[in-house]
Short mmCIF file of C-alpha atoms and ligand atoms in Angstrom, two decimals:
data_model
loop_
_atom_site.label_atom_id
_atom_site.label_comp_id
_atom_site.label_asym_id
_atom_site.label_seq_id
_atom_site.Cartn_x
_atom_site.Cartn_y
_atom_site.Cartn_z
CA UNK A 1 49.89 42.71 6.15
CA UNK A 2 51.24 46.21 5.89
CA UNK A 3 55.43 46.03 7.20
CA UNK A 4 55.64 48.77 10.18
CA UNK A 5 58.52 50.44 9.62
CA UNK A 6 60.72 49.61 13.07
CA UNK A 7 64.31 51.55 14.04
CA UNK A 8 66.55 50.17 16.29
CA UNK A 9 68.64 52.77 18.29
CA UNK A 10 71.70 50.16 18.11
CA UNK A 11 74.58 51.09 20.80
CA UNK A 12 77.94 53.07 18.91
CA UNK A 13 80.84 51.30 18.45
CA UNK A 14 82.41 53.54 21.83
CA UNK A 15 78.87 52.12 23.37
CA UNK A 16 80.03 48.56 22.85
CA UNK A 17 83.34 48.41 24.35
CA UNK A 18 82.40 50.87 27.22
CA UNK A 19 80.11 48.18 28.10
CA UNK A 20 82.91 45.22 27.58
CA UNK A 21 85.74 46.42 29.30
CA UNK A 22 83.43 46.86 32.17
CA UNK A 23 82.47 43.90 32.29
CA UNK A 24 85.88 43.23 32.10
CA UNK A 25 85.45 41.22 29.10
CA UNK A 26 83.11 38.48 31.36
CA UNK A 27 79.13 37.69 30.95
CA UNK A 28 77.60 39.82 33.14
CA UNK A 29 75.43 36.86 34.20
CA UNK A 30 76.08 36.14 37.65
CA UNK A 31 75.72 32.06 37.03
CA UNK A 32 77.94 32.47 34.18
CA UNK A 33 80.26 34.81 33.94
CA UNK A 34 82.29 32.97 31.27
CA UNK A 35 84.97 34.38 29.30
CA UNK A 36 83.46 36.38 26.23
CA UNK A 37 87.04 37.26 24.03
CA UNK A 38 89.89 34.76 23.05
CA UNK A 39 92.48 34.19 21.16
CA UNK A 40 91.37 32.52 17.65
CA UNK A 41 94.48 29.94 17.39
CA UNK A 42 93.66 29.20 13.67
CA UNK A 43 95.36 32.74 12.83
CA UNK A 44 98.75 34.68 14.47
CA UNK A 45 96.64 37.72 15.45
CA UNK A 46 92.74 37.29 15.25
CA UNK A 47 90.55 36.77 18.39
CA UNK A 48 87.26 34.91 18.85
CA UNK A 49 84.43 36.97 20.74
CA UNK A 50 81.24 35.89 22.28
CA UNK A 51 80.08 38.80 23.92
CA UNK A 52 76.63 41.11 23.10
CA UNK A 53 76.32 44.18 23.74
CA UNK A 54 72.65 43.27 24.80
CA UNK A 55 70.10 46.04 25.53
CA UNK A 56 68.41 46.19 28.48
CA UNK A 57 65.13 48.24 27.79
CA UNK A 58 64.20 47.29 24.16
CA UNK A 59 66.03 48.55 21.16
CA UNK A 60 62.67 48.80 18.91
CA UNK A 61 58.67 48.53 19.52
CA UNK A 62 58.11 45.03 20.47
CA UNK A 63 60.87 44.06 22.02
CA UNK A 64 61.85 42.75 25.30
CA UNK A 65 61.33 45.36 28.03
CA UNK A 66 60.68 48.30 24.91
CA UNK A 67 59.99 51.43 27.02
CA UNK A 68 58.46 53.79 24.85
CA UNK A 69 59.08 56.81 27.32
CA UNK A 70 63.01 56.60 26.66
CA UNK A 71 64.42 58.71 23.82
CA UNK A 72 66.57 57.61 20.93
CA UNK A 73 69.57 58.83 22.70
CA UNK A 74 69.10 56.71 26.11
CA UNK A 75 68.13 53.83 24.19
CA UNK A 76 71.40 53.51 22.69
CA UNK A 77 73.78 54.91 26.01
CA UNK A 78 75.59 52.62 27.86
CA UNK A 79 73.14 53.45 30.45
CA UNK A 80 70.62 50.74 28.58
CA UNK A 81 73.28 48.13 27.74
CA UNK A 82 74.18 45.24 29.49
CA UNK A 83 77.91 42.82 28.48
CA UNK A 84 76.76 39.39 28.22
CA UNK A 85 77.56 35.92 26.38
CA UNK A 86 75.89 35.05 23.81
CA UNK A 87 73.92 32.31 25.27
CA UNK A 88 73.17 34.92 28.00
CA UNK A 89 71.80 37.32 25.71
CA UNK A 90 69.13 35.31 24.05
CA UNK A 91 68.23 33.83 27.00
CA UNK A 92 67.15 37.62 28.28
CA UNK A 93 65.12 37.99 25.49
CA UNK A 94 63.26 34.53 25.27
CA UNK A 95 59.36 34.80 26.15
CA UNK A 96 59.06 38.83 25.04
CA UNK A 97 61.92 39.21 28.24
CA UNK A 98 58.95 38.10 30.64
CA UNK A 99 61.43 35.98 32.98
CA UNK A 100 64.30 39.26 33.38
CA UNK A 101 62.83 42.43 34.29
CA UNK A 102 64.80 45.71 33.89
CA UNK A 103 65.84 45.45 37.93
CA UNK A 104 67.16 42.20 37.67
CA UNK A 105 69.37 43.32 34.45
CA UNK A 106 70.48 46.48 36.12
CA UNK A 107 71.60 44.32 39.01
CA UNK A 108 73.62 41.60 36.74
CA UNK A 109 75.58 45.11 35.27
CA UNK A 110 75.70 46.92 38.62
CA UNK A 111 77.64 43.26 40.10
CA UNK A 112 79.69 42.39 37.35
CA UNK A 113 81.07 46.11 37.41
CA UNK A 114 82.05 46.41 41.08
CA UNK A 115 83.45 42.56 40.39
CA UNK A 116 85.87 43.92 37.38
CA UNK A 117 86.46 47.09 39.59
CA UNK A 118 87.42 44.89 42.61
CA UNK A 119 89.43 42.98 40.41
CA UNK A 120 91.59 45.53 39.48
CA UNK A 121 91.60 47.25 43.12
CA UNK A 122 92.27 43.92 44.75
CA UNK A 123 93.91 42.35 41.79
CA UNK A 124 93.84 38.12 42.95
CA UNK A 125 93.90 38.89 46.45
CA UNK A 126 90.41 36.74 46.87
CA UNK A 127 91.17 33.06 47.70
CA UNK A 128 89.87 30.27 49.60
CA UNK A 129 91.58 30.48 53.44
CA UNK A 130 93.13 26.94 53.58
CA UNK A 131 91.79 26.41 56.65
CA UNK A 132 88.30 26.31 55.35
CA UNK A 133 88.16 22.36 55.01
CA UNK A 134 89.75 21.83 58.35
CA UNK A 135 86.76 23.32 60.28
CA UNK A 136 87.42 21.53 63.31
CA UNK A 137 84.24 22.91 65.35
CA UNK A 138 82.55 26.44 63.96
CA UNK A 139 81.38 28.57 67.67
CA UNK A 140 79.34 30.92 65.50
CA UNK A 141 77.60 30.61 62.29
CA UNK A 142 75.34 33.70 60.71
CA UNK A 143 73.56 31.21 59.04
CA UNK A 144 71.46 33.96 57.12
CA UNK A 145 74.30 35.30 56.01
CA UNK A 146 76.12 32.39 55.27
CA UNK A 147 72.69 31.57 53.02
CA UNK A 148 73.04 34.64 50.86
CA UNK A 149 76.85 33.86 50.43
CA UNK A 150 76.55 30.01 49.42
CA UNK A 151 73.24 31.02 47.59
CA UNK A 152 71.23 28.43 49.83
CA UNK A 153 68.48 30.67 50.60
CA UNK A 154 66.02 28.11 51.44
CA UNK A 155 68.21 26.63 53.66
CA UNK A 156 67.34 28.05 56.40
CA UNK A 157 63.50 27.19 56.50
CA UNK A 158 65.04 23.24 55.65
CA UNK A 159 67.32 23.29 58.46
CA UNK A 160 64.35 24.30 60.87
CA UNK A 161 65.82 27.83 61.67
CA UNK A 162 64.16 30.64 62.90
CA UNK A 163 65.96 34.10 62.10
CA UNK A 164 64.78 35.70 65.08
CA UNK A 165 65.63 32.49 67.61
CA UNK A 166 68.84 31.41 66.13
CA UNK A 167 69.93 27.90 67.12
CA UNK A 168 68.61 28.45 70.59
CA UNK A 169 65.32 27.13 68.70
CA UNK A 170 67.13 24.06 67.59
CA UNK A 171 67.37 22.44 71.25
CA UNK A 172 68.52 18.67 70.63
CA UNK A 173 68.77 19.36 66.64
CA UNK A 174 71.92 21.75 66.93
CA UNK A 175 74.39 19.24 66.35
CA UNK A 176 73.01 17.87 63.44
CA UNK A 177 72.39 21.13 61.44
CA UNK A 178 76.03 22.71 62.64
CA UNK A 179 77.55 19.67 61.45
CA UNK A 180 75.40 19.99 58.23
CA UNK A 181 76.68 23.75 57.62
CA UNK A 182 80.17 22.91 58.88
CA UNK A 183 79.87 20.47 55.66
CA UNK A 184 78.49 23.04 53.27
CA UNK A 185 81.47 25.35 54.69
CA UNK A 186 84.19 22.74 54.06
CA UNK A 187 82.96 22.54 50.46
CA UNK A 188 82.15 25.46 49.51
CA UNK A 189 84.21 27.91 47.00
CA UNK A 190 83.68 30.95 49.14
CA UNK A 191 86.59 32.97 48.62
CA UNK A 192 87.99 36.30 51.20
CA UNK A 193 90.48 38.65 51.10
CA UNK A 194 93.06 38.57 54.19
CA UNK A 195 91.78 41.19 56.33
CA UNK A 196 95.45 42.30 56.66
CA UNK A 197 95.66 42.69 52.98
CA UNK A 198 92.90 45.90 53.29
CA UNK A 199 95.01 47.63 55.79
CA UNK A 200 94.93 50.66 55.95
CA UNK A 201 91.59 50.69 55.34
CA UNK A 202 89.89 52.49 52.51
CA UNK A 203 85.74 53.12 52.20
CA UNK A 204 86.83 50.52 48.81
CA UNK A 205 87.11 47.73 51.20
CA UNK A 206 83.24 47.82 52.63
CA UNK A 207 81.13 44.96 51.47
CA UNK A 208 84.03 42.85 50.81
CA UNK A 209 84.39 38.95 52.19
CA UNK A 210 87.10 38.62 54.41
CA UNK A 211 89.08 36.01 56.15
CA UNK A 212 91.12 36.25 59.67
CA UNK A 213 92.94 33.22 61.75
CA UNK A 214 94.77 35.11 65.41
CA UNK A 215 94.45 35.37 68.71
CA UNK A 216 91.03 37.43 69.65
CA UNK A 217 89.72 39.63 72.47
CA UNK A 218 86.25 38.73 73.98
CA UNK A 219 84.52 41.29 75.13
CA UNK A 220 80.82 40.87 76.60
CA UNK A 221 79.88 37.58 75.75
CA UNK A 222 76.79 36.19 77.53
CA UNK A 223 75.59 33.03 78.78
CA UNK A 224 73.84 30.08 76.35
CA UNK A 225 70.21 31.48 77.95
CA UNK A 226 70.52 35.32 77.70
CA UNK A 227 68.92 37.25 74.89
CA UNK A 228 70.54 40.74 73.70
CA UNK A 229 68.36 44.00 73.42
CA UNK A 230 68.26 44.45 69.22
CA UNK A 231 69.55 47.84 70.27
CA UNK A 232 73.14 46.73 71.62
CA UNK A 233 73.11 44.31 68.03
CA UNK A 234 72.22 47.47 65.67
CA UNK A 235 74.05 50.34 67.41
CA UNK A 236 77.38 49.07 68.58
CA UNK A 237 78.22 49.38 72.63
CA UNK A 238 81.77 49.04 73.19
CA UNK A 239 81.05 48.27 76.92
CA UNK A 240 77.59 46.40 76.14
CA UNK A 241 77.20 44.75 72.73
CA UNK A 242 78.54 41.78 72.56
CA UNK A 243 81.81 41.73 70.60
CA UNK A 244 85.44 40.42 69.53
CA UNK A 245 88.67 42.17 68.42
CA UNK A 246 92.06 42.20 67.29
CA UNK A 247 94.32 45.10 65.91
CA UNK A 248 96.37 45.51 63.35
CA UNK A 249 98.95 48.13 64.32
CA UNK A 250 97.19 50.63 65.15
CA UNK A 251 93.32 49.72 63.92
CA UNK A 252 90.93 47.86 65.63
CA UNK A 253 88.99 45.23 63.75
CA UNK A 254 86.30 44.79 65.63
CA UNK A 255 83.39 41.80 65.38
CA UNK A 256 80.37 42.57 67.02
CA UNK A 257 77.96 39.48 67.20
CA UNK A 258 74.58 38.17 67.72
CA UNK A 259 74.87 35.17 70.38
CA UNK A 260 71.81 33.97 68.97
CA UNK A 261 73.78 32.30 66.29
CA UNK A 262 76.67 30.57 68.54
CA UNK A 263 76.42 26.82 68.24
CA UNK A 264 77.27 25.11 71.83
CA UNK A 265 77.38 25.83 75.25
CA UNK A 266 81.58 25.91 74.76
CA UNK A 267 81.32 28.19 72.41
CA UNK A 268 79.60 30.83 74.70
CA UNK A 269 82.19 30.26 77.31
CA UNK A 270 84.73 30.85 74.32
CA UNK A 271 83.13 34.09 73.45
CA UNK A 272 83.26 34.76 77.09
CA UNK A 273 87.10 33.95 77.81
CA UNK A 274 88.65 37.38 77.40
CA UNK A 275 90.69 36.07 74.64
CA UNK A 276 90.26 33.18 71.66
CA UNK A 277 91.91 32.37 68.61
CA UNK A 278 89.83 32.70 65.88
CA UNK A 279 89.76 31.67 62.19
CA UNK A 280 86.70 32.75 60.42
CA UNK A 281 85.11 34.75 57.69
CA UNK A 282 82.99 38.30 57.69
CA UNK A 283 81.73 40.57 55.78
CA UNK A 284 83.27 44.59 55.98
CA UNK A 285 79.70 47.02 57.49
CA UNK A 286 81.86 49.93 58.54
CA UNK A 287 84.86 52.18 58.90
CA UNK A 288 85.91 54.55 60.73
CA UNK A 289 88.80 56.15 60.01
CA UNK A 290 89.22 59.01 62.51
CA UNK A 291 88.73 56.25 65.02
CA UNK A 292 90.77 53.93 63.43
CA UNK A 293 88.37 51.28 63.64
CA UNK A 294 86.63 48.93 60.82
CA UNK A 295 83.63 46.92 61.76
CA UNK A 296 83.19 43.26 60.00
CA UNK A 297 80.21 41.24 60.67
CA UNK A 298 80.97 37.67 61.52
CA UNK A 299 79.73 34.65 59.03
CA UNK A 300 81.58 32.05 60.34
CA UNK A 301 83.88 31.79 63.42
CA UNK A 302 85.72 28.58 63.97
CA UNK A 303 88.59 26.93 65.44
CA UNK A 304 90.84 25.39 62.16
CA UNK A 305 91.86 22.21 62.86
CA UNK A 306 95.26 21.41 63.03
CA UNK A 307 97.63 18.63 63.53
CA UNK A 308 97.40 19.12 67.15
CA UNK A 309 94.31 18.97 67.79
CA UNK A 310 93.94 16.45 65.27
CA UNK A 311 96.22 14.06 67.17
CA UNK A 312 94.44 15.41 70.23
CA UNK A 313 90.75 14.71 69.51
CA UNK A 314 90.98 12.40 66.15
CA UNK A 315 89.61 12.80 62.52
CA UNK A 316 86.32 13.95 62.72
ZN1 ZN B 1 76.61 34.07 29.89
#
């Protein structure tokens, strides 16, 4: 069989640690993310690595997700190169790279970037609010959302939900499926920054988890039976859509809602109160800063538990 000659455009050595640090020295898998550098403890001053600098569209003919259309030069960029482990990186490549296509790849990178950027920007601010196991009752779950978050995306369709119904669909069944998600909540690892860690607010800060636990202002909340226009839910309505808010100095954070996804009957008349306190968990859409306002989507709203009410109601 004659040998066809192959070259590899292989990434430069400034290539390869472009595309570890970052990474930020972490697989760029988003199941993984393991460490890919230590230290190598049978010497004083060597360290162990991991990481591949693994390519993305093929290096050579043949190979997994080879596009013949890109020239030498892009082929070896950082541009094509994605930081993984080392199980990672032959993984990619197993079956011809039939089971990762280019998009997903590009998405891995694009993630674990913004994560090693955040990192830096928001340095260990993420944890896990301690009130997140002592969900006493949650008034409001996004439970779409809350699937993307927790990665439960077929949770939904399991739980009997219906996106556009909310649990108003549920009738009888709402107890059993809040108290199911309450569950997932009080066990999950979903970590938030303390919204009053962000302030003042910075376009850096949109996208980002975050947790709050105050005294709110409801504004029009509406009873367990009325549906709201998609209008007043997509373009906000300070004297419409339904909404809560607190300030922080002088910015408003302000939560505008879909009532489709409060849980009871007490919860609407919560949201309708004129003022709550609130512990929950949203997700930054929007700031402005002229108005000194930033808009966070709800996830979960909740009242903690605490030893009062605990003494007050029991263990649950
Ligand atoms: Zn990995």
């Amino acid at each position: 069989m004659p040998s066809l000659k192959t070259t590899r455009d292989n990434f430069s050595k400034a290539a390869i640690q472009a595309l570890r640090d970052r990474a930020g020295n972490l697989c760029s898998q988003p199941s993984c993310q393991s460490p890919t550098i230590g230290a190598d403890q049978s010497t004083t001053d060597g360290v162990t690595l991991i990481g591949v600098a693994a390519h993305i569209k093929a290096a050579s003919p043949g190979g997994p997700r080879y596009d013949p259309h890109q020239s030498q030069a892009e082929r070896g960029s950082v541009k094509n190169g994605i930081w993984l482990c080392s199980n990672c990186a032959t993984l990619v490549d197993k079956s011809g790279g039939a089971n990762f296509s280019v998009t997903t790849l590009n998405q891995w990178k694009f993630d674990a970037e913004k994560n090693s950027s955040d990192q830096l920007l928001f340095r260990n601010s993420r944890i896990r609010p301690d009130w997140l196991h002592r969900i006493h009752y949650a008034q409001y779950i996004n439970v779409p959302r809350l699937s993307t978050i927790l990665n439960i995306a077929d949770s939904m369709k399991n739980l009997g939900l219906d996106s556009t119904k909310g649990f108003r669909g549920l009738g009888m069944q709402i107890a059993p499926v809040s108290g199911h998600l309450e569950a997932s909540i009080a066990t999950s690892s979903i970590k938030a920054i303390p919204i009053h860690d962000l302030m003042p607010p910075s376009d850096e800060i949109i996208g980002e988890t975050i947790s709050f636990d105050q005294r709110c202002y409801t504004k029009n909340g509406v009873d367990a039976g009325t549906t709201v226009a998609p209008s007043l839910l997509a373009n906000f309505d300070p004297n419409k859509s339904p909404h809560f808010y607190f300030k922080i100095s002088k910015i408003k954070i302000i939560f505008p809602y879909d009532p489709a996804w409060v849980t009871t009957s007490t919860a609407y008349c919560d949201f309708r109160s004129g003022s709550a306190s609130f512990a929950g968990l949203g997700v930054v859409k929007r700031i402005d800063i002229k108005e000194n306002q930033v808009f966070v989507s709800p996830v979960i709203v909740a009242l903690p538990r605490n030893e009062f009410m605990q003494s007050w109601y029991g263990s649950r």
